Short mmCIF file of N, CA and C in Angstrom, two decimals:
data_model
loop_
_atom_site.label_atom_id
_atom_site.label_comp_id
_atom_site.label_asym_id
_atom_site.label_seq_id
_atom_site.Cartn_x
_atom_site.Cartn_y
_atom_site.Cartn_z
N MET A 1 -64.86 35.66 54.24
CA MET A 1 -63.41 35.92 53.95
C MET A 1 -63.51 37.83 54.29
N LYS A 2 -62.62 37.69 54.59
CA LYS A 2 -61.56 39.31 55.18
C LYS A 2 -61.26 39.76 53.61
N SER A 3 -61.59 41.01 53.56
CA SER A 3 -60.51 41.97 52.18
C SER A 3 -59.43 42.51 53.05
N ASP A 4 -58.60 42.51 52.25
CA ASP A 4 -57.45 43.76 52.64
C ASP A 4 -57.96 44.76 52.24
N ILE A 5 -58.90 45.30 51.09
CA ILE A 5 -59.27 46.86 50.29
C ILE A 5 -60.25 47.33 51.26
N ARG A 6 -59.48 48.30 51.43
CA ARG A 6 -60.68 49.02 52.49
C ARG A 6 -61.06 50.18 52.08
N VAL A 7 -62.52 50.62 52.62
CA VAL A 7 -62.82 51.77 52.03
C VAL A 7 -62.78 53.12 53.18
N CYS A 8 -63.03 54.53 53.36
CA CYS A 8 -63.46 55.16 54.10
C CYS A 8 -64.25 55.48 54.55
N SER A 9 -64.51 55.33 55.71
CA SER A 9 -65.85 54.86 56.40
C SER A 9 -66.88 56.31 56.40
N ALA A 10 -66.09 57.69 56.35
CA ALA A 10 -66.80 59.05 56.01
C ALA A 10 -66.70 59.64 54.46
N TRP A 11 -66.36 58.43 53.63
CA TRP A 11 -66.03 58.86 52.16
C TRP A 11 -67.94 60.02 51.35
N ARG A 12 -68.88 59.57 52.04
CA ARG A 12 -70.65 59.66 51.66
C ARG A 12 -70.21 61.25 51.90
N ASP A 13 -69.49 61.70 53.35
CA ASP A 13 -69.44 62.77 53.64
C ASP A 13 -68.12 64.06 53.25
N ARG A 14 -67.54 63.17 53.40
CA ARG A 14 -65.98 63.88 53.07
C ARG A 14 -65.52 64.37 50.98
N HIS A 15 -66.05 62.97 50.47
CA HIS A 15 -65.69 62.59 49.35
C HIS A 15 -66.18 62.33 48.32
N ASP A 16 -65.87 63.13 46.75
CA ASP A 16 -67.08 62.76 45.68
C ASP A 16 -66.97 61.43 45.51
N ARG A 17 -66.31 60.81 45.97
CA ARG A 17 -66.69 59.10 44.89
C ARG A 17 -65.53 58.42 46.61
N PRO A 18 -65.71 57.15 46.50
CA PRO A 18 -65.26 55.94 47.38
C PRO A 18 -64.16 56.14 47.95
N ARG A 19 -62.94 56.37 48.79
CA ARG A 19 -61.77 56.35 48.60
C ARG A 19 -61.80 55.20 48.80
N TYR A 20 -60.63 54.44 48.13
CA TYR A 20 -59.83 52.85 48.70
C TYR A 20 -58.68 52.73 49.24
N SER A 21 -58.36 51.98 50.14
CA SER A 21 -56.36 51.62 51.18
C SER A 21 -56.86 50.37 51.69
N LEU A 22 -55.54 50.68 51.65
CA LEU A 22 -54.96 49.55 52.44
C LEU A 22 -54.77 49.64 53.84
N SER A 23 -54.30 50.74 54.44
CA SER A 23 -54.65 51.13 55.47
C SER A 23 -55.69 51.91 56.90
N GLU A 24 -54.91 51.24 57.63
CA GLU A 24 -56.24 51.19 58.64
C GLU A 24 -57.21 53.23 58.82
N THR A 25 -56.89 53.71 57.26
CA THR A 25 -56.64 55.11 58.34
C THR A 25 -56.51 55.62 56.37
N CYS A 26 -57.42 56.43 56.45
CA CYS A 26 -58.06 57.49 54.51
C CYS A 26 -56.83 58.12 55.25
N PRO A 27 -55.84 57.83 53.32
CA PRO A 27 -55.29 59.17 53.29
C PRO A 27 -55.41 60.49 53.58
N ASP A 28 -56.52 60.52 52.60
CA ASP A 28 -56.64 61.76 52.78
C ASP A 28 -57.75 63.01 53.44
N CYS A 29 -58.23 62.10 54.37
CA CYS A 29 -58.73 63.40 55.37
C CYS A 29 -58.28 62.53 57.14
N GLY A 30 -58.21 60.99 57.25
CA GLY A 30 -57.72 61.06 58.04
C GLY A 30 -58.35 59.46 58.91
N ALA A 31 -59.75 59.45 58.43
CA ALA A 31 -61.07 58.81 59.28
C ALA A 31 -60.31 57.27 59.36
N PRO A 32 -61.55 56.42 60.07
CA PRO A 32 -60.48 54.91 60.00
C PRO A 32 -61.58 54.51 58.76
N THR A 33 -60.84 53.39 57.93
CA THR A 33 -61.44 52.88 56.64
C THR A 33 -62.07 51.60 57.42
N GLU A 34 -62.83 51.37 56.59
CA GLU A 34 -63.50 49.68 56.84
C GLU A 34 -63.32 48.52 55.34
N ASN A 35 -63.95 46.93 56.53
CA ASN A 35 -63.88 46.16 55.18
C ASN A 35 -64.66 47.11 53.96
N SER A 36 -64.46 46.81 52.68
CA SER A 36 -65.06 47.15 51.80
C SER A 36 -65.90 45.89 50.74
N ALA A 37 -65.57 44.66 51.20
CA ALA A 37 -66.36 43.56 51.01
C ALA A 37 -67.48 43.41 52.21
N PRO A 38 -68.44 42.93 51.23
CA PRO A 38 -69.87 42.43 51.87
C PRO A 38 -69.45 41.35 52.57
N GLU A 39 -70.32 40.78 53.77
CA GLU A 39 -70.26 40.07 54.38
C GLU A 39 -70.63 38.66 52.92
N PRO A 40 -70.91 37.57 53.19
CA PRO A 40 -70.79 37.06 52.45
C PRO A 40 -71.93 35.81 52.78
N PHE A 41 -72.67 36.22 53.90
CA PHE A 41 -73.77 35.64 54.73
C PHE A 41 -74.63 36.08 55.75
N ASN A 42 -75.33 36.03 55.75
CA ASN A 42 -76.18 36.52 57.16
C ASN A 42 -76.88 35.59 58.02
N PRO A 43 -76.21 35.61 59.04
CA PRO A 43 -76.24 34.50 59.78
C PRO A 43 -77.68 34.77 60.68
N GLU A 44 -78.57 35.30 60.43
CA GLU A 44 -79.33 35.58 60.87
C GLU A 44 -80.99 35.14 59.86
N ASP A 45 -79.68 35.11 58.67
CA ASP A 45 -80.57 34.27 57.82
C ASP A 45 -82.51 33.18 57.97
N PRO A 46 -83.23 33.78 57.92
CA PRO A 46 -84.40 32.42 58.12
C PRO A 46 -84.64 31.43 57.41
N TYR A 47 -84.10 31.90 55.80
CA TYR A 47 -84.32 30.78 55.17
C TYR A 47 -82.83 29.60 54.51
N GLY A 48 -81.84 30.22 55.79
CA GLY A 48 -80.06 30.34 54.94
C GLY A 48 -80.17 27.81 55.36
N GLU A 49 -81.25 27.83 56.31
CA GLU A 49 -80.69 25.88 56.44
C GLU A 49 -81.48 25.87 55.20
N TYR A 50 -82.68 25.96 55.39
CA TYR A 50 -83.47 24.66 53.24
C TYR A 50 -82.73 25.74 52.52
N ARG A 51 -82.12 26.60 52.15
CA ARG A 51 -80.66 26.92 50.75
C ARG A 51 -79.90 25.78 50.81
N ARG A 52 -78.83 25.65 51.84
CA ARG A 52 -78.14 24.70 52.43
C ARG A 52 -78.89 23.12 52.03
N ALA A 53 -79.97 22.97 52.51
CA ALA A 53 -80.49 21.47 52.04
C ALA A 53 -80.53 21.47 50.83
N LEU A 54 -80.81 22.78 50.49
CA LEU A 54 -81.30 22.46 48.36
C LEU A 54 -79.78 22.60 48.10
N LYS A 55 -78.92 22.57 48.02
CA LYS A 55 -77.53 22.95 47.99
C LYS A 55 -77.01 21.24 48.06
N ARG A 56 -76.82 20.48 49.56
CA ARG A 56 -76.38 19.64 49.50
C ARG A 56 -77.45 18.45 48.42
N ARG A 57 -78.98 18.67 48.39
CA ARG A 57 -79.23 17.97 47.69
C ARG A 57 -79.19 17.53 45.81
N ASN A 58 -78.56 18.62 45.41
CA ASN A 58 -78.40 19.22 44.56
C ASN A 58 -77.04 18.17 43.61
N ARG A 59 -75.70 18.49 44.58
CA ARG A 59 -74.73 17.87 44.71
C ARG A 59 -75.06 16.36 43.26
#
């Protein structure tokens, strides 16, 4: 799922707290922004197959 809310990619170096925006660039420093939401899953998860099987079994 992609979020519309983005965070400045350089906020740790340039700002005292995260700067959120809806645009492709930070409004304060002009650095590019990145998606603020973490990935919902890791495709390389070694236990993902077992977790999904357990979920299907418990329905």
